[in-house]
Every structure is written in C-alpha cells, then in structure tokens.
Short mmCIF file of N, CA and C in Angstrom, two decimals:
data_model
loop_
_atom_site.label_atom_id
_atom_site.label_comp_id
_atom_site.label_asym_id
_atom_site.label_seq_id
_atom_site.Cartn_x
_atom_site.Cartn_y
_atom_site.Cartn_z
N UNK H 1 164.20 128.97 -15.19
CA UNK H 1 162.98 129.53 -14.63
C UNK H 1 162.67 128.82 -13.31
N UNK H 2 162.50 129.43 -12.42
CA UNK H 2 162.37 128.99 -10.71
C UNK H 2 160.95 128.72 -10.71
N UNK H 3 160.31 127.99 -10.52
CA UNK H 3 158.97 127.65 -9.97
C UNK H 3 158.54 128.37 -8.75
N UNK H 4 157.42 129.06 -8.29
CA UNK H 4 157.18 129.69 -7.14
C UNK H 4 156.10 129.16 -7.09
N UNK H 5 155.71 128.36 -5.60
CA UNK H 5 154.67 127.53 -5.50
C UNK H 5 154.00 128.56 -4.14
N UNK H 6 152.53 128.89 -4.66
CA UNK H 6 152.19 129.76 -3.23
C UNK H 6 151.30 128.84 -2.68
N UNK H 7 151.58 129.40 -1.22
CA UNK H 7 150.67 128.35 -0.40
C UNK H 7 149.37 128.64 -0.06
N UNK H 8 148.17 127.53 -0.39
CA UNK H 8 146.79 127.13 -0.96
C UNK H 8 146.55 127.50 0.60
N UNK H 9 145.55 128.35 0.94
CA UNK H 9 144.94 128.68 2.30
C UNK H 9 143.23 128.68 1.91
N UNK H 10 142.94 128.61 3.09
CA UNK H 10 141.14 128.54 2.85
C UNK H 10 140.32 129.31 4.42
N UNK H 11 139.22 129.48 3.94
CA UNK H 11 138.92 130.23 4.92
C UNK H 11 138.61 129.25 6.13
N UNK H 12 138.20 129.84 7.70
CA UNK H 12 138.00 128.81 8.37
C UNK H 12 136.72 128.15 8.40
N UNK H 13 135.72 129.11 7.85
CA UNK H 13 134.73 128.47 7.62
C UNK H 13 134.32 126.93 7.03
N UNK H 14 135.61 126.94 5.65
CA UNK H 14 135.73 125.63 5.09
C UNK H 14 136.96 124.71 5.75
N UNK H 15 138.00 125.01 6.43
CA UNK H 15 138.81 124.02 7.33
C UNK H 15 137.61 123.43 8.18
N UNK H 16 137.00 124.12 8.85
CA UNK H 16 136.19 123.70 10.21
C UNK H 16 134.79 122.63 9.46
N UNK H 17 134.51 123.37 8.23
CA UNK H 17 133.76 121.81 7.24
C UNK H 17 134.53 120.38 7.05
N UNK H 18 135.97 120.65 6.69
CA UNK H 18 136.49 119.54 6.30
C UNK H 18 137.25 118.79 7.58
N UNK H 19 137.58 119.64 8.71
CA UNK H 19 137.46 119.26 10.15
C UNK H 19 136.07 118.19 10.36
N UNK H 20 135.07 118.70 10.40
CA UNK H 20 133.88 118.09 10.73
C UNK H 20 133.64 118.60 12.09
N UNK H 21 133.65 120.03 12.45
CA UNK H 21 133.41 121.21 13.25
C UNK H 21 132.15 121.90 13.52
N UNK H 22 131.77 122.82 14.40
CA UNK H 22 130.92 123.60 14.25
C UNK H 22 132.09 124.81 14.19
N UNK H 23 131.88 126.00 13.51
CA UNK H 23 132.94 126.76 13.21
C UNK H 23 132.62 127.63 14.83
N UNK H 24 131.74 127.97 14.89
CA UNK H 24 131.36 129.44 16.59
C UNK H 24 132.08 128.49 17.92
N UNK H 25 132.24 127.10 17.74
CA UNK H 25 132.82 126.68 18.74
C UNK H 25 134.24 126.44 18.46
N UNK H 26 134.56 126.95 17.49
CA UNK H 26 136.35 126.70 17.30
C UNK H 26 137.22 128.22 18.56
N UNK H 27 138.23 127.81 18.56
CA UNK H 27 138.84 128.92 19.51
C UNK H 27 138.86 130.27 18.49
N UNK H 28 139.13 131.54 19.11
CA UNK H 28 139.09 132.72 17.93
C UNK H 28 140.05 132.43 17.60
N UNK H 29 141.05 132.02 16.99
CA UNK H 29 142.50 132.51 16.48
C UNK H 29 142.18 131.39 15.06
N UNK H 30 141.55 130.41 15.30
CA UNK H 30 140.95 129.48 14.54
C UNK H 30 139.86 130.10 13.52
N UNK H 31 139.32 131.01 14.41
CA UNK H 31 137.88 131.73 13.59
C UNK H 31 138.21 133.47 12.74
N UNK H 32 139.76 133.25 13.02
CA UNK H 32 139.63 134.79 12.75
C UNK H 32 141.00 135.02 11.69
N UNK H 33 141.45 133.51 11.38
CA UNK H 33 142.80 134.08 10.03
C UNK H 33 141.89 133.16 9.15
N UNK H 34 143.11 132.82 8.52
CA UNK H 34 143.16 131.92 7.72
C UNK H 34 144.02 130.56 7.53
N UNK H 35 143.70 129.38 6.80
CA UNK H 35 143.65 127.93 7.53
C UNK H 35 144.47 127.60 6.20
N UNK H 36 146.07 126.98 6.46
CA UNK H 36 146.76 126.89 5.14
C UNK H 36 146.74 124.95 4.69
N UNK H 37 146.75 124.59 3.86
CA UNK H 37 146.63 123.24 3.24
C UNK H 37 147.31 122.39 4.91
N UNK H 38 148.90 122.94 4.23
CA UNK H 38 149.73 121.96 5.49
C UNK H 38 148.80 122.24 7.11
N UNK H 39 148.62 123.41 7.35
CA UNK H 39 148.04 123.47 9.01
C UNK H 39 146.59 122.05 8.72
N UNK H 40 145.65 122.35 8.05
CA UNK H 40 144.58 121.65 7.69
C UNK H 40 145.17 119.94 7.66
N UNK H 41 146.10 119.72 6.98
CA UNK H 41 146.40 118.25 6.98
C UNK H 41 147.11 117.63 8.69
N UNK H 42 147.63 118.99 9.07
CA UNK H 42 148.25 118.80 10.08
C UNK H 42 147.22 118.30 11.83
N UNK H 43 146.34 119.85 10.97
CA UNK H 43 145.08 119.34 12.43
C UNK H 43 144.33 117.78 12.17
N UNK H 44 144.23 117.28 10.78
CA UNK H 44 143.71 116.29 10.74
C UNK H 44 144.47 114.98 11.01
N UNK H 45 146.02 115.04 11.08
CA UNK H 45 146.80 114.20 11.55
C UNK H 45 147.21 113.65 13.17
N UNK H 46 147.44 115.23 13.32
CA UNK H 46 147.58 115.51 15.08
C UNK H 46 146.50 116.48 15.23
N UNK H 47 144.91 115.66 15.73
CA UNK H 47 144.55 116.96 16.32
C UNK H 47 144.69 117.76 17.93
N UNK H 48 144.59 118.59 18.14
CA UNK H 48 145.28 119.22 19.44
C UNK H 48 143.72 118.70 19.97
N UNK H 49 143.82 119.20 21.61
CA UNK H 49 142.77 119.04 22.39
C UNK H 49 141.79 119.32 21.96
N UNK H 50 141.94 120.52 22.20
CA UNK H 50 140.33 121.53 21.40
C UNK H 50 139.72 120.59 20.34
N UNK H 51 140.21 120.19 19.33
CA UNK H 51 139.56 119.67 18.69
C UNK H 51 138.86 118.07 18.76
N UNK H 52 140.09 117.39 19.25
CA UNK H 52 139.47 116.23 19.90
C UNK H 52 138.30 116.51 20.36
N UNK H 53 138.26 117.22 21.60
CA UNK H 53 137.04 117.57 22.46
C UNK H 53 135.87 118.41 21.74
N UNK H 54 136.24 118.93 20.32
CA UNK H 54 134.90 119.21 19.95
C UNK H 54 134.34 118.07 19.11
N UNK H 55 135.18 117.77 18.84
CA UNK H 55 135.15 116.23 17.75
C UNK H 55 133.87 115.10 18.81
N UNK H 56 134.71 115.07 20.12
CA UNK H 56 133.63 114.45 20.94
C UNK H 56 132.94 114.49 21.56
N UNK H 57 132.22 115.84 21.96
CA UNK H 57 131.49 116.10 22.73
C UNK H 57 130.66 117.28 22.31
N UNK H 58 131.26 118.17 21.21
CA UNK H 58 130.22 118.96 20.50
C UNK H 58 130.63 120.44 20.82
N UNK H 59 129.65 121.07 20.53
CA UNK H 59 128.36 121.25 19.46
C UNK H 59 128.83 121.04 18.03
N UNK H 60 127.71 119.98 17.40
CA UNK H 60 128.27 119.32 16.22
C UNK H 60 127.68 119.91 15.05
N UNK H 61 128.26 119.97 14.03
CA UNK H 61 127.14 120.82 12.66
C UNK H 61 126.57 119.78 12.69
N UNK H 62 124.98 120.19 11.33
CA UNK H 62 124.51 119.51 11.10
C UNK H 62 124.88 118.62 10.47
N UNK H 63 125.54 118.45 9.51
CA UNK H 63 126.01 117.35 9.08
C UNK H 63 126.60 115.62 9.96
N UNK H 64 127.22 116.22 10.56
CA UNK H 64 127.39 115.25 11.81
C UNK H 64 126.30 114.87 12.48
N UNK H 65 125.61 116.17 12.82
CA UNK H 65 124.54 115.43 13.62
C UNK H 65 123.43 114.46 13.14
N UNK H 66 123.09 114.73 11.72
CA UNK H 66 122.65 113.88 10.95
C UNK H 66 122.74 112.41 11.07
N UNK H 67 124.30 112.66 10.76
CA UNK H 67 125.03 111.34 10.56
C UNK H 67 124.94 110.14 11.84
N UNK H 68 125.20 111.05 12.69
CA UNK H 68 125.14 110.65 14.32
C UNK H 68 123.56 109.68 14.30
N UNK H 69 122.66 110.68 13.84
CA UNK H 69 121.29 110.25 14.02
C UNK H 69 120.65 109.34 12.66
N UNK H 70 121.74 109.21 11.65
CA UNK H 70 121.27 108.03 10.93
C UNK H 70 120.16 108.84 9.92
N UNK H 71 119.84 109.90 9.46
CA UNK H 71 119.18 110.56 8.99
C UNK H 71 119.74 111.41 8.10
N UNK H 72 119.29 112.55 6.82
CA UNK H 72 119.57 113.35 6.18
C UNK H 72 119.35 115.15 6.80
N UNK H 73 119.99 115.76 6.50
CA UNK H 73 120.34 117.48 6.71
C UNK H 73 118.72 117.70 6.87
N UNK H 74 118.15 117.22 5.76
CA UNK H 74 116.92 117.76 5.44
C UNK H 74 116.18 117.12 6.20
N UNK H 75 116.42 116.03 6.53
CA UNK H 75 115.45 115.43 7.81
C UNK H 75 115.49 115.72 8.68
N UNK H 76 116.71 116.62 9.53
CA UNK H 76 116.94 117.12 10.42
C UNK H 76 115.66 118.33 10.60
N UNK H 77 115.93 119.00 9.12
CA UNK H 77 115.11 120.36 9.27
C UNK H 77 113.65 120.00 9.48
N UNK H 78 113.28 118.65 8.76
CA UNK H 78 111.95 118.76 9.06
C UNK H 78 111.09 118.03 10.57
N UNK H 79 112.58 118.04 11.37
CA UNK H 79 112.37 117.28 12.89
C UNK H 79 112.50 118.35 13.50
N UNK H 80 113.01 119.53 13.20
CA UNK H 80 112.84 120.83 13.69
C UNK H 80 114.20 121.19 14.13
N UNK H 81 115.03 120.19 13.70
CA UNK H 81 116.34 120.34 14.71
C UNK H 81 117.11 121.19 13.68
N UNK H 82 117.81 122.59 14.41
CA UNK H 82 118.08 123.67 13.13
C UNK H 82 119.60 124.34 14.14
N UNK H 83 119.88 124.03 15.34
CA UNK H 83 120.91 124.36 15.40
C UNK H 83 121.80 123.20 15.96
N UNK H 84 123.16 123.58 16.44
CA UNK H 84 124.35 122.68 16.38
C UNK H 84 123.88 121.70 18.00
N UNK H 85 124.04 120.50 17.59
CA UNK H 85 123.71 119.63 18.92
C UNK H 85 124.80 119.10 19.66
N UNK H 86 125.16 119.53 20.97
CA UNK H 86 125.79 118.57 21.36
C UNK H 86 125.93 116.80 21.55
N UNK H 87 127.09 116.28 22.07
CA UNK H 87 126.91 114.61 21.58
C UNK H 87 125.37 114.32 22.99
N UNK H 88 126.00 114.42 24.27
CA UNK H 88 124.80 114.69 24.81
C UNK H 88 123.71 114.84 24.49
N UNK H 89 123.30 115.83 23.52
CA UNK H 89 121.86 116.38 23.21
C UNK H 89 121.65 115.07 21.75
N UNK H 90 122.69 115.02 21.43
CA UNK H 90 122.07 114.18 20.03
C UNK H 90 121.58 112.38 20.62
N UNK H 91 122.45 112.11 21.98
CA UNK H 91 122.59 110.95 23.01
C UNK H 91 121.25 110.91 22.83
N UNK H 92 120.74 112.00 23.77
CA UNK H 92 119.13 111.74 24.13
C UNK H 92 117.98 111.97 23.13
N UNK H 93 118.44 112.55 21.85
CA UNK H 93 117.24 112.46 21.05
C UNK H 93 117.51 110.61 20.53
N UNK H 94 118.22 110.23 20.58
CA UNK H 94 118.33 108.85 20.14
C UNK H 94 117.75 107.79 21.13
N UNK H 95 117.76 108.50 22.48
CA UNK H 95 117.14 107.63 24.00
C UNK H 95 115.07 107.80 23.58
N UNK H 96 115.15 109.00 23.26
CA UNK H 96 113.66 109.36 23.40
C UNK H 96 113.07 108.73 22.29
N UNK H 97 113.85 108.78 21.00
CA UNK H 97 113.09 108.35 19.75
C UNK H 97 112.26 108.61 19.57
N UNK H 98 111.82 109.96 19.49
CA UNK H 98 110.74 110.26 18.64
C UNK H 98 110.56 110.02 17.68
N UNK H 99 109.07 110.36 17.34
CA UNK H 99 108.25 109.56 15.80
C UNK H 99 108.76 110.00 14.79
N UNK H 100 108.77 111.42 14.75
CA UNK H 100 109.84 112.02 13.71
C UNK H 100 111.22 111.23 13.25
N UNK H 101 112.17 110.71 14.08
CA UNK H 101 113.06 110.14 14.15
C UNK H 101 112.72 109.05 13.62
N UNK H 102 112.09 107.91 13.95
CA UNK H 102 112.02 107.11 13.21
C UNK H 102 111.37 107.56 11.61
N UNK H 103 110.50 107.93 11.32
CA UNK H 103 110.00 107.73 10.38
C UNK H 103 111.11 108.61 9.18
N UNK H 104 112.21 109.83 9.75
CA UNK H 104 113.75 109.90 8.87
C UNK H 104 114.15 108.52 9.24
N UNK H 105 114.64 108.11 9.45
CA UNK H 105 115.41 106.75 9.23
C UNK H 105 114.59 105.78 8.32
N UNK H 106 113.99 106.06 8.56
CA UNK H 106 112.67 104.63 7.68
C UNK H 106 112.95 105.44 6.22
N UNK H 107 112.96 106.80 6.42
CA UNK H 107 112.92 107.14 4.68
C UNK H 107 114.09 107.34 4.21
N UNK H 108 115.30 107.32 5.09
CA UNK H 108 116.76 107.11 4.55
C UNK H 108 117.08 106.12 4.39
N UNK H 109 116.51 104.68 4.90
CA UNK H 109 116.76 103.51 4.83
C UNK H 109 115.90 103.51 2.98
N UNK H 110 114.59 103.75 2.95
CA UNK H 110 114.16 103.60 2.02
C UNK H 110 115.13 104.63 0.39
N UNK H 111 116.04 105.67 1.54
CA UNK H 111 116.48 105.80 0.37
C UNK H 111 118.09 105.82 0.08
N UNK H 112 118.72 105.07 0.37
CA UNK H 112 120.17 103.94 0.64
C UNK H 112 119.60 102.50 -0.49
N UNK H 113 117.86 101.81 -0.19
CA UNK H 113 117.68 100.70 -0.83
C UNK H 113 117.37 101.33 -2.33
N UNK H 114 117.09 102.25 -2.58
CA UNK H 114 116.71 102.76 -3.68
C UNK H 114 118.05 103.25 -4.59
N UNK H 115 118.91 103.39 -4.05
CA UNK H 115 120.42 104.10 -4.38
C UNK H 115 120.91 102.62 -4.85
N UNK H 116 121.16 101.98 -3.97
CA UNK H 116 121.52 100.57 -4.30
C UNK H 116 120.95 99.61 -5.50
N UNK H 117 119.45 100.04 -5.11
CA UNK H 117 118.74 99.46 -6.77
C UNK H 117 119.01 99.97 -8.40
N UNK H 118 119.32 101.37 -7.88
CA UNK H 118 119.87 101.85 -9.37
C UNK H 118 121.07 101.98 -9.75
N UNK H 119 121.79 101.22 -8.78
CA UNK H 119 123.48 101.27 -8.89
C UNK H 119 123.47 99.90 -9.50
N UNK H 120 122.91 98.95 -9.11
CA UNK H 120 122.92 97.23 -9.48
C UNK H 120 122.38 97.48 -10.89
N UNK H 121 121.26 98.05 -10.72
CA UNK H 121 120.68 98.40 -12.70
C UNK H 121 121.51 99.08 -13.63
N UNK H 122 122.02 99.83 -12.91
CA UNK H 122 123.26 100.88 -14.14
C UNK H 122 124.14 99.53 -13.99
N UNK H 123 124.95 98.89 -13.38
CA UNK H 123 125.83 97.93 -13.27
C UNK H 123 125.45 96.65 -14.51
N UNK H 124 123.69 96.14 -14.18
CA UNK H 124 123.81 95.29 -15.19
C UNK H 124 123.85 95.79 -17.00
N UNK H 125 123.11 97.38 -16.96
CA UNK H 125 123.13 97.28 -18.56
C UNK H 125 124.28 97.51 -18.55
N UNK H 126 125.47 98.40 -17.97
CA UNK H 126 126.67 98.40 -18.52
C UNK H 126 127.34 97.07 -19.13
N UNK H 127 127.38 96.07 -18.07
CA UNK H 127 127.78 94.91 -18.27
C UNK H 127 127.17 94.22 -19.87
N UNK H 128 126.00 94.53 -20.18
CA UNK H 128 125.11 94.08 -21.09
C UNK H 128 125.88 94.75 -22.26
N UNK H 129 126.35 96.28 -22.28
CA UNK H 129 126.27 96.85 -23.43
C UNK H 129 127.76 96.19 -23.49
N UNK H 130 129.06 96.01 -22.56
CA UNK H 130 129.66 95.82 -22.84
C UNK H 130 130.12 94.46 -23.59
N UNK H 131 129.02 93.33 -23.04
CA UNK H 131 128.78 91.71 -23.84
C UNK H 131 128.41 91.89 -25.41
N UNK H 132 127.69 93.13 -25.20
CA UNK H 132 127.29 93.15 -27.09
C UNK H 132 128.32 94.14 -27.57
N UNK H 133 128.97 94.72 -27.23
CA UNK H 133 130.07 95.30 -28.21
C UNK H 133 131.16 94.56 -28.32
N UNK H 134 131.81 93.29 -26.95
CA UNK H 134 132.70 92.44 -27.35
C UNK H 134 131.96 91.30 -28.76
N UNK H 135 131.00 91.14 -28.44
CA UNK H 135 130.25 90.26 -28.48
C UNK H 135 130.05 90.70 -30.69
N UNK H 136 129.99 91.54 -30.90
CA UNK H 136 129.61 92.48 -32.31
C UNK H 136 130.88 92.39 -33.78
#
C-alpha cells in the first residue's frame, strides 16, 4: 500500500497571520491563491523583499501593532486605534504618548504581574500536592 501524502495549504488570510502581515498590503498573487505548508516555511526562512519591507515598515495588523506599543488588541480598540499602522505611525504614537497609552500599559503591566502571581501560586500547590503524595 503506497502512502499518498497531500499537500497541507491554507488560505492567505492565515499565512499572512502566521507571517505577522497585514494581508491588503501583501502583493495580489499572495492575496489571491493559496499558501502551501513548504511555501509558508519557506517565506519564513528566506523572506523575499516585499516582505522584509512589510515586516519593517508596515502597515502592521493589529496584533503587531499592539505588541510594538506594549499594549493588548483590546487596548488598542479602546485608544481608538482600529486600523493597520504603519512603523512610522506606531513611531509617533509612542513619541506623543498619550494618556490613553500610558494608562494600556499600566493595565498590561498590571496584567503580566497578575499572570505571574497565579502561575507562582499554581506552581506552589502543585509542588505541595506533590510533597504529600510522595510524602503519604
């Protein structure tokens, strides 16, 4: 019996996610098939120009831009910021610092210390339950 292995493709919508893309700024030929495992590992190995250059200079999804700005998706939305930013545009919301801006960071910071507090607490009872079952 021959094994027939078919090849795993995805749309570009999700290459250009796992790129870390805005998909409307990819070239059409990018936006208009479909994106196979190997091409996907390939752009992430060697990426061609285009992508470099969207990689560095934009327009970035939100996710990136988030990230860029040290903040959550949802903090984005509630700073009003709702479409794709260039690095430029994300440069200067970081020059201006608005109040909005800080006060997402102050509540992502507050919630990174809070993530961390219940990771150390799940960490010690595990440790605990595991002292009393050696321990039994």
């Amino acid at each position: 019996m021959t094994s027939h292995k078919n090849t795993q493709t995805m749309k570009p919508a999700t290459a250009a996610k796992k790129l870390g893309v805005y998909l409307e700024a990819t070239p059409a030929e990018f936006r208009e098939g479909v994106v196979s495992r190997s091409e996907l590992n390939a752009l992430q190995a060697d990426p061609p120009e285009w992508l470099r250059e969207l990689r560095r200079n934009g327009p970035h999804p939100r996710p990136v831009v988030a990230a860029r700005l040290g903040i959550s998706i949802a903090g984005l939305a509630r700073g009003g910021v709702t479409e794709a930013l260039t690095t430029e545009q994300i440069d200067a919301i970081k020059q201006e610092n608005p109040e909005w801006l800080q006060k997402e960071r102050s509540t992502q910071a507050d919630v990174r210390k809070e993530a961390a507090r219940i990771k150390e607490r799940n960490a010690e009872r595990a440790a605990r339950r595991e002292q009393e079952q050696s321990g039994a």
